[in-house]
Amino acid sequence: AEPKSRTTAVFTSEAPTKIILPVRKTANLRKGRVSIPGKRYFITLCVKDRKTSLLEPALAAAILNIWRRQHTDQDYTFHCGTLMPEHIHFLCTLGDRISLGQCIIKFKAKTKAALAAAGLEWQRDFYDHGLRADDAMESFARYIFLNPYRKSLLPLTEQWLHWHCSQEYTPEFVQHLDGNGTPPEPWIVDSIGAQELIEIDTASGEWV
């Protein structure tokens, strides 16, 4: 399906600033990982050596297409995501076909050729956070949407072309965007980083 706006891609079940994250060695990213079908995850994948070419049109399109394909294949339900110059974020609900790790292995395999054509490769492993709080989706979706604005990659008067949201998921905050679909300035001033967001959600309790 074609994007329904400049900043929103349609998904259906039928068809240069470093991110602030907990300091963890790549080899240790799998420790404590729990893969549970039906659970919601905040995922971050980074480019090796932080090379900043993910936004090249052909590569950006390839990543979007694999999000769509894995959504359609029911590996996971894609909710929303964004491409940054050297990493991506997305929110998904894990399906019951394959594990979370297998989903990301598949994603990387399917995008490997497009990355190689741009002289890139994915960093080993990935970062994940399993959402705890019932209302956590809204906070994480808003963080993902605001990320390029928080990093001053574009002015608040312009839409970020690499934000994508499922047709089946509408974050509440989109109803309060400015007339041109961009965030009000106070949102940036009051926004928090991924580390704090994860700590707040983790403090809400354990999975049941």
mmCIF file of C-alpha atoms in Angstrom:
data_model
loop_
_atom_site.group_PDB
_atom_site.id
_atom_site.type_symbol
_atom_site.label_atom_id
_atom_site.label_comp_id
_atom_site.label_asym_id
_atom_site.label_seq_id
_atom_site.Cartn_x
_atom_site.Cartn_y
_atom_site.Cartn_z
ATOM 1 C CA ALA A 1 0.000 0.000 0.000
ATOM 2 C CA GLU A 2 1.119 3.548 -0.651
ATOM 3 C CA PRO A 3 1.734 6.052 2.165
ATOM 4 C CA LYS A 4 -1.489 7.882 3.029
ATOM 5 C CA SER A 5 0.397 11.102 3.743
ATOM 6 C CA ARG A 6 3.931 12.414 3.568
ATOM 7 C CA THR A 7 4.625 11.107 7.045
ATOM 8 C CA THR A 8 2.306 8.125 7.508
ATOM 9 C CA ALA A 9 2.697 4.777 5.789
ATOM 10 C CA VAL A 10 -0.189 2.344 5.581
ATOM 11 C CA PHE A 11 0.210 -1.117 7.053
ATOM 12 C CA THR A 12 -2.636 -3.592 7.123
ATOM 13 C CA SER A 13 -2.869 -7.169 8.311
ATOM 14 C CA GLU A 14 -4.194 -8.026 4.878
ATOM 15 C CA ALA A 15 -1.691 -7.126 2.745
ATOM 16 C CA PRO A 16 23.750 12.619 13.503
ATOM 17 C CA THR A 17 23.342 12.597 17.210
ATOM 18 C CA LYS A 18 23.645 9.362 19.125
ATOM 19 C CA ILE A 19 20.521 8.066 20.792
ATOM 20 C CA ILE A 20 20.684 8.118 24.571
ATOM 21 C CA LEU A 21 20.222 4.533 25.706
ATOM 22 C CA PRO A 22 21.471 2.512 28.652
ATOM 23 C CA VAL A 23 25.196 1.841 28.266
ATOM 24 C CA ARG A 24 25.433 -1.831 27.396
ATOM 25 C CA LYS A 25 28.057 -3.830 25.521
ATOM 26 C CA THR A 26 26.669 -5.217 22.283
ATOM 27 C CA ALA A 27 27.504 -8.765 23.322
ATOM 28 C CA ASN A 28 25.364 -8.303 26.425
ATOM 29 C CA LEU A 29 22.217 -7.106 24.664
ATOM 30 C CA ARG A 30 20.655 -10.563 24.750
ATOM 31 C CA LYS A 31 20.970 -10.861 28.527
ATOM 32 C CA GLY A 32 17.592 -10.585 30.177
ATOM 33 C CA ARG A 33 15.756 -10.604 26.833
ATOM 34 C CA VAL A 34 12.312 -12.167 27.056
ATOM 35 C CA SER A 35 10.439 -13.059 23.876
ATOM 36 C CA ILE A 36 6.708 -13.312 24.579
ATOM 37 C CA PRO A 37 4.061 -13.524 21.833
ATOM 38 C CA GLY A 38 1.478 -10.775 22.213
ATOM 39 C CA LYS A 39 3.849 -8.470 24.115
ATOM 40 C CA ARG A 40 4.751 -4.982 22.904
ATOM 41 C CA TYR A 41 8.351 -4.029 22.210
ATOM 42 C CA PHE A 42 10.323 -0.844 21.594
ATOM 43 C CA ILE A 43 13.131 -1.804 19.207
ATOM 44 C CA THR A 44 16.290 0.061 18.211
ATOM 45 C CA LEU A 45 18.694 -1.065 15.489
ATOM 46 C CA CYS A 46 21.900 0.871 14.831
ATOM 47 C CA VAL A 47 24.220 1.068 11.851
ATOM 48 C CA LYS A 48 27.734 -0.241 12.437
ATOM 49 C CA ASP A 49 30.193 2.577 13.193
ATOM 50 C CA ARG A 50 27.262 5.018 13.253
ATOM 51 C CA LYS A 51 27.540 5.797 9.561
ATOM 52 C CA THR A 52 24.795 8.232 8.614
ATOM 53 C CA SER A 53 23.275 7.061 5.339
ATOM 54 C CA LEU A 54 20.029 5.312 6.318
ATOM 55 C CA LEU A 55 17.927 8.080 4.804
ATOM 56 C CA GLU A 56 19.070 7.463 1.234
ATOM 57 C CA PRO A 57 15.809 6.977 -0.725
ATOM 58 C CA ALA A 58 16.389 3.419 -1.941
ATOM 59 C CA LEU A 59 17.519 2.234 1.482
ATOM 60 C CA ALA A 60 14.709 3.995 3.330
ATOM 61 C CA ALA A 61 12.200 2.402 0.958
ATOM 62 C CA ALA A 62 13.727 -1.047 1.490
ATOM 63 C CA ILE A 63 13.419 -0.750 5.278
ATOM 64 C CA LEU A 64 9.814 0.381 5.000
ATOM 65 C CA ASN A 65 9.015 -2.525 2.676
ATOM 66 C CA ILE A 66 10.415 -5.068 5.145
ATOM 67 C CA TRP A 67 8.399 -3.538 7.982
ATOM 68 C CA ARG A 68 5.340 -4.019 5.765
ATOM 69 C CA ARG A 69 6.321 -7.559 4.827
ATOM 70 C CA GLN A 70 6.895 -8.702 8.400
ATOM 71 C CA HIS A 71 3.620 -7.079 9.420
ATOM 72 C CA THR A 72 1.794 -8.905 6.625
ATOM 73 C CA ASP A 73 3.591 -12.166 7.452
ATOM 74 C CA GLN A 74 2.462 -11.712 11.067
ATOM 75 C CA ASP A 75 5.981 -11.919 12.458
ATOM 76 C CA TYR A 76 4.847 -8.919 14.449
ATOM 77 C CA THR A 77 2.216 -6.228 14.308
ATOM 78 C CA PHE A 78 3.975 -3.028 13.296
ATOM 79 C CA HIS A 79 2.604 0.025 15.121
ATOM 80 C CA CYS A 80 4.937 2.885 14.252
ATOM 81 C CA GLY A 81 8.570 3.621 13.532
ATOM 82 C CA THR A 82 11.039 6.179 12.294
ATOM 83 C CA LEU A 83 14.321 6.193 10.425
ATOM 84 C CA MET A 84 17.126 8.339 11.771
ATOM 85 C CA PRO A 85 20.413 8.868 9.897
ATOM 86 C CA GLU A 86 22.204 6.062 11.737
ATOM 87 C CA HIS A 87 19.535 4.078 13.587
ATOM 88 C CA ILE A 88 15.871 3.116 13.511
ATOM 89 C CA HIS A 89 13.206 2.859 16.194
ATOM 90 C CA PHE A 90 9.947 0.994 15.986
ATOM 91 C CA LEU A 91 7.112 -0.287 18.151
ATOM 92 C CA CYS A 92 5.616 -3.691 17.513
ATOM 93 C CA THR A 93 3.600 -6.464 19.112
ATOM 94 C CA LEU A 94 5.285 -9.829 18.719
ATOM 95 C CA GLY A 95 3.375 -12.522 16.865
ATOM 96 C CA ASP A 96 3.432 -16.231 17.663
ATOM 97 C CA ARG A 97 5.269 -17.440 14.540
ATOM 98 C CA ILE A 98 8.888 -16.732 15.487
ATOM 99 C CA SER A 99 10.788 -15.268 18.434
ATOM 100 C CA LEU A 100 11.745 -11.619 18.804
ATOM 101 C CA GLY A 101 15.374 -12.430 18.012
ATOM 102 C CA GLN A 102 14.341 -14.345 14.901
ATOM 103 C CA CYS A 103 12.216 -11.382 13.781
ATOM 104 C CA ILE A 104 15.237 -9.101 13.903
ATOM 105 C CA ILE A 105 17.510 -11.655 12.242
ATOM 106 C CA LYS A 106 14.981 -11.836 9.414
ATOM 107 C CA PHE A 107 14.693 -8.041 9.233
ATOM 108 C CA LYS A 108 18.451 -7.638 8.998
ATOM 109 C CA ALA A 109 18.765 -10.387 6.400
ATOM 110 C CA LYS A 110 16.060 -8.871 4.211
ATOM 111 C CA THR A 111 17.615 -5.390 4.377
ATOM 112 C CA LYS A 112 21.269 -6.505 4.135
ATOM 113 C CA ALA A 113 21.592 -6.000 0.375
ATOM 114 C CA ALA A 114 20.090 -2.513 0.476
ATOM 115 C CA LEU A 115 22.440 -1.519 3.296
ATOM 116 C CA ALA A 116 25.448 -2.979 1.488
ATOM 117 C CA ALA A 117 24.584 -0.960 -1.619
ATOM 118 C CA ALA A 118 24.864 2.155 0.540
ATOM 119 C CA GLY A 119 28.132 0.972 2.098
ATOM 120 C CA LEU A 120 26.485 0.108 5.423
ATOM 121 C CA GLU A 121 25.823 -2.844 7.675
ATOM 122 C CA TRP A 122 23.819 -3.269 10.834
ATOM 123 C CA GLN A 123 25.519 -3.250 14.199
ATOM 124 C CA ARG A 124 25.539 -6.677 15.786
ATOM 125 C CA ASP A 125 22.389 -7.518 17.781
ATOM 126 C CA PHE A 126 19.779 -4.897 18.729
ATOM 127 C CA TYR A 127 18.271 -3.057 21.672
ATOM 128 C CA ASP A 128 14.798 -3.985 22.911
ATOM 129 C CA HIS A 129 12.530 -2.952 25.743
ATOM 130 C CA GLY A 130 9.355 -4.847 26.535
ATOM 131 C CA LEU A 131 6.630 -2.378 27.473
ATOM 132 C CA ARG A 132 5.131 -2.828 30.946
ATOM 133 C CA ALA A 133 2.546 -0.111 31.584
ATOM 134 C CA ASP A 134 -0.841 -0.355 29.895
ATOM 135 C CA ASP A 135 -0.513 3.200 28.539
ATOM 136 C CA ALA A 136 3.176 2.953 27.589
ATOM 137 C CA MET A 137 2.504 2.748 23.836
ATOM 138 C CA GLU A 138 1.518 6.405 23.714
ATOM 139 C CA SER A 139 4.705 7.613 25.410
ATOM 140 C CA PHE A 140 6.983 5.494 23.264
ATOM 141 C CA ALA A 141 5.170 6.377 20.039
ATOM 142 C CA ARG A 142 5.482 10.055 20.878
ATOM 143 C CA TYR A 143 9.183 9.639 21.635
ATOM 144 C CA ILE A 144 9.725 7.944 18.269
ATOM 145 C CA PHE A 145 7.823 10.704 16.472
ATOM 146 C CA LEU A 146 9.699 13.504 18.232
ATOM 147 C CA ASN A 147 13.166 11.976 17.909
ATOM 148 C CA PRO A 148 14.268 13.785 14.725
ATOM 149 C CA TYR A 149 12.959 17.090 16.099
ATOM 150 C CA ARG A 150 14.700 16.549 19.435
ATOM 151 C CA LYS A 151 17.939 15.958 17.522
ATOM 152 C CA SER A 152 17.417 19.158 15.470
ATOM 153 C CA LEU A 153 17.448 17.300 12.170
ATOM 154 C CA LEU A 154 14.760 19.606 10.791
ATOM 155 C CA PRO A 155 12.791 22.704 11.846
ATOM 156 C CA LEU A 156 9.485 22.327 13.671
ATOM 157 C CA THR A 157 7.709 23.737 10.620
ATOM 158 C CA GLU A 158 8.589 20.703 8.475
ATOM 159 C CA GLN A 159 7.343 17.114 8.497
ATOM 160 C CA TRP A 160 9.813 14.283 8.967
ATOM 161 C CA LEU A 161 9.381 12.055 5.916
ATOM 162 C CA HIS A 162 10.649 8.919 7.645
ATOM 163 C CA TRP A 163 7.973 8.535 10.325
ATOM 164 C CA HIS A 164 5.564 5.699 9.555
ATOM 165 C CA CYS A 165 2.433 4.641 11.414
ATOM 166 C CA SER A 166 0.152 1.672 10.882
ATOM 167 C CA GLN A 167 -3.352 2.234 9.583
ATOM 168 C CA GLU A 168 -4.488 0.083 12.484
ATOM 169 C CA TYR A 169 -2.839 2.209 15.185
ATOM 170 C CA THR A 170 -3.443 5.902 15.856
ATOM 171 C CA PRO A 171 -1.485 7.470 18.741
ATOM 172 C CA GLU A 172 -3.543 9.972 20.699
ATOM 173 C CA PHE A 173 -0.911 12.702 20.310
ATOM 174 C CA VAL A 174 -1.426 13.012 16.544
ATOM 175 C CA GLN A 175 -4.733 14.743 17.238
ATOM 176 C CA HIS A 176 -2.790 17.591 18.848
ATOM 177 C CA LEU A 177 -0.187 18.239 16.173
ATOM 178 C CA ASP A 178 -0.048 21.663 14.560
ATOM 179 C CA GLY A 179 -2.032 22.243 11.395
ATOM 180 C CA ASN A 180 0.799 21.078 9.147
ATOM 181 C CA GLY A 181 1.285 17.842 11.092
ATOM 182 C CA THR A 182 4.282 18.989 13.112
ATOM 183 C CA PRO A 183 4.811 19.081 16.899
ATOM 184 C CA PRO A 184 4.279 22.205 19.029
ATOM 185 C CA GLU A 185 7.529 23.635 20.383
ATOM 186 C CA PRO A 186 6.652 22.937 24.069
ATOM 187 C CA TRP A 187 6.655 19.218 23.281
ATOM 188 C CA ILE A 188 10.346 19.404 22.448
ATOM 189 C CA VAL A 189 11.181 21.474 25.499
ATOM 190 C CA ASP A 190 9.324 19.066 27.796
ATOM 191 C CA SER A 191 10.381 15.818 26.098
ATOM 192 C CA ILE A 192 12.480 13.163 27.803
ATOM 193 C CA GLY A 193 15.063 10.752 26.425
ATOM 194 C CA ALA A 194 14.779 7.019 25.818
ATOM 195 C CA GLN A 195 16.716 6.157 28.979
ATOM 196 C CA GLU A 196 14.311 8.018 31.253
ATOM 197 C CA LEU A 197 11.277 6.764 29.349
ATOM 198 C CA ILE A 198 12.406 3.164 29.752
ATOM 199 C CA GLU A 199 13.166 3.655 33.445
ATOM 200 C CA ILE A 200 9.691 5.111 34.053
ATOM 201 C CA ASP A 201 8.015 2.221 32.268
ATOM 202 C CA THR A 202 10.165 -0.406 33.984
ATOM 203 C CA ALA A 203 9.274 1.072 37.382
ATOM 204 C CA SER A 204 5.585 0.527 36.612
ATOM 205 C CA GLY A 205 5.946 -3.198 37.290
ATOM 206 C CA GLU A 206 6.837 -6.549 35.808
ATOM 207 C CA TRP A 207 5.059 -8.386 33.019
ATOM 208 C CA VAL A 208 2.299 -10.721 33.970
#
